[in-house]
PDB file of C-alpha atoms and ligand atoms in Angstrom:
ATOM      1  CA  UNK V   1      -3.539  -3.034  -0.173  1.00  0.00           C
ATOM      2  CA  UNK V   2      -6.602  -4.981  -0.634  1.00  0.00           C
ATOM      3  CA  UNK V   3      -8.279  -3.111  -2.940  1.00  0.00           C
ATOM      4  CA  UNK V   4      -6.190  -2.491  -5.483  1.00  0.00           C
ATOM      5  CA  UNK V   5      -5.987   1.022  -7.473  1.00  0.00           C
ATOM      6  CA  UNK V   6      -7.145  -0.221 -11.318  1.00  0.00           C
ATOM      7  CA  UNK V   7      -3.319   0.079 -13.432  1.00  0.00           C
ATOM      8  CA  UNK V   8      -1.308   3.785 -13.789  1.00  0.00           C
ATOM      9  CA  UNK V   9      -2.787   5.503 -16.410  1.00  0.00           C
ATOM     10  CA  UNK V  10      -1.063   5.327 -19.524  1.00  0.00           C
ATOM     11  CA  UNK V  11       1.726   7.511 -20.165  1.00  0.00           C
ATOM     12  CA  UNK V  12       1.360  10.225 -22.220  1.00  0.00           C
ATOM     13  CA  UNK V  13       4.318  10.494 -25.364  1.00  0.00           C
ATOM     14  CA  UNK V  14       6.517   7.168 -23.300  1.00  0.00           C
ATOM     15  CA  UNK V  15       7.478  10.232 -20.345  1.00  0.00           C
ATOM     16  CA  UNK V  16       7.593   9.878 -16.989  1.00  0.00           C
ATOM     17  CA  UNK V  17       4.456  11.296 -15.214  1.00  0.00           C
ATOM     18  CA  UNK V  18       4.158  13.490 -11.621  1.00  0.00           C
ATOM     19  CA  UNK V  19       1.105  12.074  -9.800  1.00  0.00           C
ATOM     20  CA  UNK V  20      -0.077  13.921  -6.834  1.00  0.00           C
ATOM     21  CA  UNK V  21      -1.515  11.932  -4.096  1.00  0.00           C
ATOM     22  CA  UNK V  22      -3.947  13.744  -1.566  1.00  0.00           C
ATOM     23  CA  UNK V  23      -5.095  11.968   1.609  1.00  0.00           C
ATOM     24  CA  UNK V  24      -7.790  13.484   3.831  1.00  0.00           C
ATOM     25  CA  UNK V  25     -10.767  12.582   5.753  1.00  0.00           C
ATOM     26  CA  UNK V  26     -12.580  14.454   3.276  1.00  0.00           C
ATOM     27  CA  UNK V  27     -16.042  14.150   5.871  1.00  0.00           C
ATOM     28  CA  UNK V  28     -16.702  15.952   3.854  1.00  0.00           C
ATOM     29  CA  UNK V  29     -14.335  17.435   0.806  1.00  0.00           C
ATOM     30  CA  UNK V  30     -14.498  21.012   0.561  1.00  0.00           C
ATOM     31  CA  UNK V  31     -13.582  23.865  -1.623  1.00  0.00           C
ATOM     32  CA  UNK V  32     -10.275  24.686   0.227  1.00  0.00           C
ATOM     33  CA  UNK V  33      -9.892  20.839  -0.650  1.00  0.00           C
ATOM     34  CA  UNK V  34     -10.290  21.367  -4.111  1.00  0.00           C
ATOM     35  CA  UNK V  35      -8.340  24.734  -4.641  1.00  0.00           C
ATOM     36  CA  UNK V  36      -5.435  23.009  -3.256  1.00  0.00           C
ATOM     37  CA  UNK V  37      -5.607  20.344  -5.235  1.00  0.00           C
ATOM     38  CA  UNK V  38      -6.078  22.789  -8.371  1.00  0.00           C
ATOM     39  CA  UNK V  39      -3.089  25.163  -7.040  1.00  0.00           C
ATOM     40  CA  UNK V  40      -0.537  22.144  -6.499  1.00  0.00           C
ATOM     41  CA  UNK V  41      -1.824  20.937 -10.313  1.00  0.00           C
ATOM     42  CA  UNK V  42      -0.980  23.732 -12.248  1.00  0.00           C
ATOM     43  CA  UNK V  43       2.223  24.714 -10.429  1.00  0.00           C
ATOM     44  CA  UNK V  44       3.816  21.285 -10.649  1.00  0.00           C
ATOM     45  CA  UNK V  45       2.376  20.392 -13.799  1.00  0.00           C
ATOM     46  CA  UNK V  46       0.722  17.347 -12.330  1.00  0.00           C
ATOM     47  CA  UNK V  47      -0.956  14.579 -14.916  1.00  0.00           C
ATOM     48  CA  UNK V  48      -2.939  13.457 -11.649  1.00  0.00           C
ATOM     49  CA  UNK V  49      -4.142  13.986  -8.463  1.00  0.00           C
ATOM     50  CA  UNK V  50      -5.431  11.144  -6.645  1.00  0.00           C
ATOM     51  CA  UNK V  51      -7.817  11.845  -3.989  1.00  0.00           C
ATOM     52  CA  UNK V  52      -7.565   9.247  -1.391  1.00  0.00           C
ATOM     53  CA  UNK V  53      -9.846   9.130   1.388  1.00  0.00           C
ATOM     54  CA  UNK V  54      -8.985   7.427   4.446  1.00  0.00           C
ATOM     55  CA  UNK V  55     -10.258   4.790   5.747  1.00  0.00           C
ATOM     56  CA  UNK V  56      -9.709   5.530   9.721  1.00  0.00           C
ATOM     57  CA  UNK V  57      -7.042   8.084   9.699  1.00  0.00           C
ATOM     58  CA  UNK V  58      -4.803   7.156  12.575  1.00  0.00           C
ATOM     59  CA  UNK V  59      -4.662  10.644  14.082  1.00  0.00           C
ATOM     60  CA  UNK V  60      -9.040  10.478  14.216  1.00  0.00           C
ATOM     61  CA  UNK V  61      -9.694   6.845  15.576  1.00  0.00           C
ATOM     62  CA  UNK V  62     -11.949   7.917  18.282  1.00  0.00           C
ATOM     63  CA  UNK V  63     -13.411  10.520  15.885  1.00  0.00           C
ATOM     64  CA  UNK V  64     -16.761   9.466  14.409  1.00  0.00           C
ATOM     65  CA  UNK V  65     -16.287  10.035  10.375  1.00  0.00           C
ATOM     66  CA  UNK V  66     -19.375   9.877   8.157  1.00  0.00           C
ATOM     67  CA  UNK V  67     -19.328   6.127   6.642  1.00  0.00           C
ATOM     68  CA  UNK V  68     -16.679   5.509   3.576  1.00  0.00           C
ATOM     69  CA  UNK V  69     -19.172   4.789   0.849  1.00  0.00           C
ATOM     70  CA  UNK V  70     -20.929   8.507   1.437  1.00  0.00           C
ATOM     71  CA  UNK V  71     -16.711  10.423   2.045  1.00  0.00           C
ATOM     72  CA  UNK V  72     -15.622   8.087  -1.479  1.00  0.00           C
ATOM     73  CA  UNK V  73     -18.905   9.204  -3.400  1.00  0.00           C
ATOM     74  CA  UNK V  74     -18.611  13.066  -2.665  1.00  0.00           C
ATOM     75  CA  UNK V  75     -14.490  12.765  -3.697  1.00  0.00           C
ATOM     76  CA  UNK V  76     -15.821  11.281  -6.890  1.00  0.00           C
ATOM     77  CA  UNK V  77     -18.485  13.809  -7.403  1.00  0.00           C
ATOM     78  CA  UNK V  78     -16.035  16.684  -6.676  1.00  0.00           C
ATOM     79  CA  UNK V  79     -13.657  14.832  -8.695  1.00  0.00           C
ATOM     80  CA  UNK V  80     -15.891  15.094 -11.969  1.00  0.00           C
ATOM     81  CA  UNK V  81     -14.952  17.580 -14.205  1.00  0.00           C
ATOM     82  CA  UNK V  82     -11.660  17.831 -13.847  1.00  0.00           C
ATOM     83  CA  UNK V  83     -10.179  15.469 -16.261  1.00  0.00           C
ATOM     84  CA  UNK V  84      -6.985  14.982 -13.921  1.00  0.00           C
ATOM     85  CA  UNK V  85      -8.057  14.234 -10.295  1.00  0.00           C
ATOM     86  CA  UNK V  86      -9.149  11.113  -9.676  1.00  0.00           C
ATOM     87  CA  UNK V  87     -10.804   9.040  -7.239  1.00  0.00           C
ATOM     88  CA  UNK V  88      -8.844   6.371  -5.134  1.00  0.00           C
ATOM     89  CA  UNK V  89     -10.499   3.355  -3.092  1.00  0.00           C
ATOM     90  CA  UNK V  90      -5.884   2.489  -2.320  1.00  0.00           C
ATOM     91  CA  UNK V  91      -7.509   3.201   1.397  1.00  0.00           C
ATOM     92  CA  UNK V  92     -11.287   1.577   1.225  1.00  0.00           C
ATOM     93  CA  UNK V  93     -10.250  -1.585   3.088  1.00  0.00           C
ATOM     94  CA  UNK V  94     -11.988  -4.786   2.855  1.00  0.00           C
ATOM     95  CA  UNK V  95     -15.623  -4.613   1.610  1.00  0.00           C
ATOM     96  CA  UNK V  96     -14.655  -1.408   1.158  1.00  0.00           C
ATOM     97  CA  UNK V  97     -15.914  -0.814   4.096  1.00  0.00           C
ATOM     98  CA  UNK V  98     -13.002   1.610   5.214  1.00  0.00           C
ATOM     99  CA  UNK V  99     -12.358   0.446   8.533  1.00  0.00           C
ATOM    100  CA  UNK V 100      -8.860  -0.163   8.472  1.00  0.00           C
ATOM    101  CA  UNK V 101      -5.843   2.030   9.580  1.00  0.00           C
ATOM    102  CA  UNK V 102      -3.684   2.586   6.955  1.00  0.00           C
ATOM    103  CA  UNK V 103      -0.654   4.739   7.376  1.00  0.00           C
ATOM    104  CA  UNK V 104       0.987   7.208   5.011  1.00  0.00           C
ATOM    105  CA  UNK V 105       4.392   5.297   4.576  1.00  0.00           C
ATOM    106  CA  UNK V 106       2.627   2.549   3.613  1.00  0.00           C
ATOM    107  CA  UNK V 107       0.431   4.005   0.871  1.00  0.00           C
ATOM    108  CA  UNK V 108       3.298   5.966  -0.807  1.00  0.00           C
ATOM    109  CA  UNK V 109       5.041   2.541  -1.080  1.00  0.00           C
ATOM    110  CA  UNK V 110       2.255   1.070  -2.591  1.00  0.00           C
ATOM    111  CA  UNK V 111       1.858   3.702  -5.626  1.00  0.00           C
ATOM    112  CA  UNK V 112       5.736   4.052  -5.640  1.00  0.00           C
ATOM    113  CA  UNK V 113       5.149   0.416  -6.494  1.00  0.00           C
ATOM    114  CA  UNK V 114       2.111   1.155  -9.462  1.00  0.00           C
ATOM    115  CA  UNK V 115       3.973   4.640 -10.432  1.00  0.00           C
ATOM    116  CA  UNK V 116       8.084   4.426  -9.799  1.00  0.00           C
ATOM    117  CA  UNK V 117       8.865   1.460 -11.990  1.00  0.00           C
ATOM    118  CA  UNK V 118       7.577   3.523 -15.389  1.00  0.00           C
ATOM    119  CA  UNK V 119       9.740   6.336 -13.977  1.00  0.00           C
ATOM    120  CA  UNK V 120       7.223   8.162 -12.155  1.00  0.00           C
ATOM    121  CA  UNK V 121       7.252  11.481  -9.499  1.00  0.00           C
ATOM    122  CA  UNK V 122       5.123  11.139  -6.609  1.00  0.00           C
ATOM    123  CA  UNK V 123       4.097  14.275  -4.671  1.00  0.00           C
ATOM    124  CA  UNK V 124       2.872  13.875  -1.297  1.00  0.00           C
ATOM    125  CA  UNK V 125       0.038  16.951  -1.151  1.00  0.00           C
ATOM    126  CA  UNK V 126      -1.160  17.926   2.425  1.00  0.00           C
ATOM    127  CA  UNK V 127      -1.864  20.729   4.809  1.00  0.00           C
ATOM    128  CA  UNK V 128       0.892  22.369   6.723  1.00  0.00           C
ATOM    129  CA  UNK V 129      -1.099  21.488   9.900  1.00  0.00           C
ATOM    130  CA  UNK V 130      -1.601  18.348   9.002  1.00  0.00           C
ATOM    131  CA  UNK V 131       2.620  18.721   8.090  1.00  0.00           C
ATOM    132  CA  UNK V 132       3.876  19.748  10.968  1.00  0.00           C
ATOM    133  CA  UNK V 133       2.400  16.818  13.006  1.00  0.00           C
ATOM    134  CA  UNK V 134       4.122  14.509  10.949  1.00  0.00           C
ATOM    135  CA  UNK V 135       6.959  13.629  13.440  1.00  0.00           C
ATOM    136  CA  UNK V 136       4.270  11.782  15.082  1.00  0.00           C
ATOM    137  CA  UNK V 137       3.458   9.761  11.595  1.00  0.00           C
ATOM    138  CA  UNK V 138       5.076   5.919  11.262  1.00  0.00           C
ATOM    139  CA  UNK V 139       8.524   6.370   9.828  1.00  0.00           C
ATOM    140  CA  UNK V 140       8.033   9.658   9.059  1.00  0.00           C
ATOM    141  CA  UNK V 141      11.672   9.763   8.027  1.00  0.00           C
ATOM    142  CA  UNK V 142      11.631   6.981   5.248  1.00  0.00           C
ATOM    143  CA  UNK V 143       8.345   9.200   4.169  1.00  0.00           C
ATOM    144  CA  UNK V 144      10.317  12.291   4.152  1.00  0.00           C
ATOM    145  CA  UNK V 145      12.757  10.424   1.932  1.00  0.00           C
ATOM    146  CA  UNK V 146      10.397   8.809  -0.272  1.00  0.00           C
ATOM    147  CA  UNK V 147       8.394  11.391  -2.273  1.00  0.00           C
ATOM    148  CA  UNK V 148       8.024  14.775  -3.174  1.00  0.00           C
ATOM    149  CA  UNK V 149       6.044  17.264  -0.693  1.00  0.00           C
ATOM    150  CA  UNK V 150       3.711  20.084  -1.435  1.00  0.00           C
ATOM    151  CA  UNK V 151       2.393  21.727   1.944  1.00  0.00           C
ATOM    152  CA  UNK V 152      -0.460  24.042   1.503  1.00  0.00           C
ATOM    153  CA  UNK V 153      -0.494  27.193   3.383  1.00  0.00           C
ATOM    154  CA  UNK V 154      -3.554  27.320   5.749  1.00  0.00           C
ATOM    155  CA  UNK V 155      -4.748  30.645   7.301  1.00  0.00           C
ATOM    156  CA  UNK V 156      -2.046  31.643  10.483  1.00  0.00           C
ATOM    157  CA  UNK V 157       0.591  29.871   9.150  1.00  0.00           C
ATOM    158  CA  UNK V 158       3.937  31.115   8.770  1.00  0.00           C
ATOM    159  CA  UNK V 159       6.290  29.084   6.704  1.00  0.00           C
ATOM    160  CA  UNK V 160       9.564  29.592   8.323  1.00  0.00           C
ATOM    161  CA  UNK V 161       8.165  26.401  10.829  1.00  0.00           C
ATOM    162  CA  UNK V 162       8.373  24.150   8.033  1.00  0.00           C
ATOM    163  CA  UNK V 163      11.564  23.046   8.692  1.00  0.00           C
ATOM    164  CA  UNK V 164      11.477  22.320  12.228  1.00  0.00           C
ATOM    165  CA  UNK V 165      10.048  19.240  11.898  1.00  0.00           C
ATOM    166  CA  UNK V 166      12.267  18.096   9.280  1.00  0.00           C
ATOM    167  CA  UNK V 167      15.345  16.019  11.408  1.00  0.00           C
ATOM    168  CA  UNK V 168      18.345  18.034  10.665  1.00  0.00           C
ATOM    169  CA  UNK V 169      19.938  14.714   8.843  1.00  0.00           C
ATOM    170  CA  UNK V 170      17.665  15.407   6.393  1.00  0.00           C
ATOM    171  CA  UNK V 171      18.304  19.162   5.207  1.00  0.00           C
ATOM    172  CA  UNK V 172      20.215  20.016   2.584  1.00  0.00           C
ATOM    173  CA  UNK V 173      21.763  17.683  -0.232  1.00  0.00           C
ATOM    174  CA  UNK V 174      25.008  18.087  -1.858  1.00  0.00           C
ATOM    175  CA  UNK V 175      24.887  19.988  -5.486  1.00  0.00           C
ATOM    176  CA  UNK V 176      21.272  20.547  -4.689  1.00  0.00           C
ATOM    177  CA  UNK V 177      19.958  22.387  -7.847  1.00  0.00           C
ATOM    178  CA  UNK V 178      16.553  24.980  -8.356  1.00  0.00           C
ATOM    179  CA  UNK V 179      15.376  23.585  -5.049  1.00  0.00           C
ATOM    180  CA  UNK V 180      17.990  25.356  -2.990  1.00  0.00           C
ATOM    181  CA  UNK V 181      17.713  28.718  -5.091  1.00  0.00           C
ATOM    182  CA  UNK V 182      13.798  28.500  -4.568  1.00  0.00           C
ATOM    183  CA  UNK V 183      12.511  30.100  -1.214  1.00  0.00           C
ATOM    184  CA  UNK V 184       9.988  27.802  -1.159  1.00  0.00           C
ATOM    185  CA  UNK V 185      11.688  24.790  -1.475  1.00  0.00           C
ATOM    186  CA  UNK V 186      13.378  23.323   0.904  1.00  0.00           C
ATOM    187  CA  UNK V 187      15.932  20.508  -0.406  1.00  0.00           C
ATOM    188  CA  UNK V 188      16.294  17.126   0.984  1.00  0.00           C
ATOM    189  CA  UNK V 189      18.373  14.586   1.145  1.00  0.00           C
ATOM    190  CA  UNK V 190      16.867  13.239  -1.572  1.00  0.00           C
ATOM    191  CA  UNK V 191      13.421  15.049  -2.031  1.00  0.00           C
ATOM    192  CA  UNK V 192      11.976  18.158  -1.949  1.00  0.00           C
ATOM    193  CA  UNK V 193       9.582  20.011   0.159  1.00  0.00           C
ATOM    194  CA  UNK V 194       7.561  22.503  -1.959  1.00  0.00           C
ATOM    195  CA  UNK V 195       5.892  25.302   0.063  1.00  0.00           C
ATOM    196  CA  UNK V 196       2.501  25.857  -1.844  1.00  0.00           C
ATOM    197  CA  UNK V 197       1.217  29.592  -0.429  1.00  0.00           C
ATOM    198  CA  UNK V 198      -1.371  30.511  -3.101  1.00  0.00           C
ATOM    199  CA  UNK V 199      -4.543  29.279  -1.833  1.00  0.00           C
ATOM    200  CA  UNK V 200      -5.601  31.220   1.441  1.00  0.00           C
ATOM    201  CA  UNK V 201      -8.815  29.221   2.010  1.00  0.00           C
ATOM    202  CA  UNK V 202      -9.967  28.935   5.663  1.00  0.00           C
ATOM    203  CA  UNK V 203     -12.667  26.657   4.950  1.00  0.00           C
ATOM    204  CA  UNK V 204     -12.654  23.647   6.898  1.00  0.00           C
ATOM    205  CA  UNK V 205     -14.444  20.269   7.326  1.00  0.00           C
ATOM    206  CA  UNK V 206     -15.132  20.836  10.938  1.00  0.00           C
ATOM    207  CA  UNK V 207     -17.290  24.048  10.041  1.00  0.00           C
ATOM    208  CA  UNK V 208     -19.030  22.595   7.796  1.00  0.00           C
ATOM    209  CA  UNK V 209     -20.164  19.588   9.481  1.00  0.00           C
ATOM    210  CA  UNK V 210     -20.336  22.336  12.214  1.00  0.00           C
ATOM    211  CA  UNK V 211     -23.189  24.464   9.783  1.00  0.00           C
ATOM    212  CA  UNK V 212     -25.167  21.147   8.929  1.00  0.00           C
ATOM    213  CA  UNK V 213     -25.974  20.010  11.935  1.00  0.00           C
ATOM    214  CA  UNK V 214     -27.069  23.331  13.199  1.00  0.00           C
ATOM    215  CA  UNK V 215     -29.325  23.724  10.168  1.00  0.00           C
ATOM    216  CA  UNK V 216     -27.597  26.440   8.555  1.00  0.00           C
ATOM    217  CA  UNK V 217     -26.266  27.052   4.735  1.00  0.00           C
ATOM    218  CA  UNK V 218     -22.948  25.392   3.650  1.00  0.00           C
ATOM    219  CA  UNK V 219     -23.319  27.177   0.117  1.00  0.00           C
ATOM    220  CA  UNK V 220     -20.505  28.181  -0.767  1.00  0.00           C
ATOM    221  CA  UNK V 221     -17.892  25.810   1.335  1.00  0.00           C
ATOM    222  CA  UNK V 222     -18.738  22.842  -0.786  1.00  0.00           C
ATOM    223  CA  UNK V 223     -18.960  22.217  -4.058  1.00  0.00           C
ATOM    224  CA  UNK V 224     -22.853  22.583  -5.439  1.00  0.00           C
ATOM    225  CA  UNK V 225     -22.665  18.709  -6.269  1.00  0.00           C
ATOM    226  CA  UNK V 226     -21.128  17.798  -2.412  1.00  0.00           C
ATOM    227  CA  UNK V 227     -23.899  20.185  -1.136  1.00  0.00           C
ATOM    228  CA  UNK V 228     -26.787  18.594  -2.809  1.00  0.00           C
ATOM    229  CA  UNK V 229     -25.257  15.454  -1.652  1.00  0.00           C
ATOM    230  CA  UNK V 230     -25.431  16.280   2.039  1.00  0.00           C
ATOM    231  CA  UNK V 231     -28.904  17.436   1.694  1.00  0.00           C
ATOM    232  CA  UNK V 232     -29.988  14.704  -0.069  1.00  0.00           C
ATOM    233  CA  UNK V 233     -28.534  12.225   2.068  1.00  0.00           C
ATOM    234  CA  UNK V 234     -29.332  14.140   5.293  1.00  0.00           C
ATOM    235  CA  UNK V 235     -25.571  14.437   6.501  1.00  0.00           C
ATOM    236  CA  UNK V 236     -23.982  15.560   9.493  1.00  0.00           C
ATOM    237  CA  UNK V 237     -27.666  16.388  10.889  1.00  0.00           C
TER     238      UNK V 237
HETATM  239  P1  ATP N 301     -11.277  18.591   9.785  1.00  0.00           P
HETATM  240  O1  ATP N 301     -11.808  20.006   9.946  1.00  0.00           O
HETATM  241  O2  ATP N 301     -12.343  17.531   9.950  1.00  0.00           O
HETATM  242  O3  ATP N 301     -10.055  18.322  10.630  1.00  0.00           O
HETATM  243  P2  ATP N 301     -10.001  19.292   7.230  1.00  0.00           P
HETATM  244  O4  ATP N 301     -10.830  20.410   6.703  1.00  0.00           O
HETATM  245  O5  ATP N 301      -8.652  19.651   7.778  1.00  0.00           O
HETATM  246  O6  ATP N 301     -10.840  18.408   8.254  1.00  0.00           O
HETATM  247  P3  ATP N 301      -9.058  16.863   5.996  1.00  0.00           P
HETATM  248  O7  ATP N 301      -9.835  15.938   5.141  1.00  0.00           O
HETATM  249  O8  ATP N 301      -8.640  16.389   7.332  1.00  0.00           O
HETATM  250  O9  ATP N 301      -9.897  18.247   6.082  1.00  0.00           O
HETATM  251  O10 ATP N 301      -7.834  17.433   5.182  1.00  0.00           O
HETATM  252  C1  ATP N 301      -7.093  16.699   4.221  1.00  0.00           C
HETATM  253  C2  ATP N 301      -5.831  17.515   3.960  1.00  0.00           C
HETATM  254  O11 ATP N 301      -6.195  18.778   3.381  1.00  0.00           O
HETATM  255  C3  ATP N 301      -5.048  17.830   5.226  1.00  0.00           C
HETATM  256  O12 ATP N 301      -3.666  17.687   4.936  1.00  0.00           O
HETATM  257  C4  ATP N 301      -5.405  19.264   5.529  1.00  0.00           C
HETATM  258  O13 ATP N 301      -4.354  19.943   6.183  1.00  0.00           O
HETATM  259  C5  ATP N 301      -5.621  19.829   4.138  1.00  0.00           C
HETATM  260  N1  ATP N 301      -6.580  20.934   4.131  1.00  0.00           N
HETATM  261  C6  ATP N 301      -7.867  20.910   4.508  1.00  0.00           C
HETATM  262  N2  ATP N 301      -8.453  22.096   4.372  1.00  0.00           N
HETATM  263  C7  ATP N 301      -7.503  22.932   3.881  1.00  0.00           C
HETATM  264  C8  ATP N 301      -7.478  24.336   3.541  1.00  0.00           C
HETATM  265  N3  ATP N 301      -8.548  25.106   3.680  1.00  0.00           N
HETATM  266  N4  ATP N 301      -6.312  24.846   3.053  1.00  0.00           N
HETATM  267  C9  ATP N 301      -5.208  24.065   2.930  1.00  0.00           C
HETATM  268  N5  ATP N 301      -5.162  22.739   3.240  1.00  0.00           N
HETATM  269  C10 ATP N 301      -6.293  22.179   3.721  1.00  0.00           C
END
């Protein structure tokens, strides 16, 4: 990583921390964004969530994403306010200038490096669209294997399809403890995929973007701060 993320928050009471860690394009964040980040908090008793927006996500190359500097500065804004989620630049590039691919497996290595070695739990938050095209994601096994998972239900979903992209080597663990009594859990090898089906929000980036540049209100689908932001800047126009 180039730029690096400033050192792991101190620990409350000497314990190991859970840190959630939230890619997206975030062009721009949203309120489904933020109630999943909210849901997964309070259900996994997170101490963060780091918000990392990416710098070219491999799966949008050709896709034209509003510039880094304007995604990073509505992630901090929405980020305000809610003493644990935080802000990370682990994906700004050079200059921070957020042209550069980065991939999944090779972000969760680098906070397993800042996190693991105090003892830390990472938990991989994401969409379960965004999931189940993850057998198209660089060593998507050693990423299965790696962290924690929390999948957010989106609308039309239906949860028995998270585990057909999971490689059958994978299921199950031997002695495998709440995970395997929880029916939505599914137990790894040697994580856990958490099923997160609380928030039902089918707000999306793509609509709003859509709304903005067709003139019409995004109140509502942003936070008040990300849409006074968009105005004020004149995005997605
Ligand atoms: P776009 O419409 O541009 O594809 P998006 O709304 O899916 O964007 P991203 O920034 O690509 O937003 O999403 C980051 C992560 O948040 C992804 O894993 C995505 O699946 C998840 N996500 C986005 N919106 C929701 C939502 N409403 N409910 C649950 N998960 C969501």
């Amino acid at each position: 990583m180039s730029v690096k993320q400033p050192k792991a928050p101190s620990r409350a009471n000497g314990r190991s921390r859970k840190i959630g860690l939230f890619g997206g394009s975030f062009d721009p964040i949203h309120v489904g964004h933020v109630a999943v980040a909210r849901a997964a908090q309070r259900r996994f008793h997170l101490d963060h969530v780091l918000f990392i927006p990416l710098g070219r996500p491999p799966h949008k190359v050709r896709h034209r994403l509003a510039p880094f500097p304007h995604r990073f500065a509505m992630v901090a804004l929405a980020c305000a306010g809610h003493p644990q989620f935080v802000p990370s630049l682990a994906e700004a590039g050079p200059k921070l200038g957020g042209q550069r691919v980065y991939y999944s497996i090779d972000t969760v290595r680098h906070f397993r490096h800042v996190f693991h070695r105090h003892g830390d739990h990472l938990y991989f938050i994401l969409g379960a669209d965004s999931f189940l095209k993850i057998p198209m994601w660089k060593e998507y096994v050693a990423l299965l294997n790696s962290c924690n998972f929390i999948v957010a239900s989106r609308p039309g979903f239906r949860s028995d399809v998270l585990r057909m992209v999971i490689p059958r080597e994978l299921l199950g663990r031997p002695h495998a403890s709440a995970a395997s009594a929880d029916p939505h859990a599914i137990a790894l090898r040697r994580t856990t995929v958490h099923l997160l089906d609380s928030v039902a929000s089918d707000v999306s980036a793509t609509e709003v973007r859509r709304r903005c540049h067709r003139g019409q209100s995004i109140r509502g689908l942003v936070p008040p701060l990300i849409e006074e932001y968009i105005g004020k800047q004149a995005l997605y126009r």
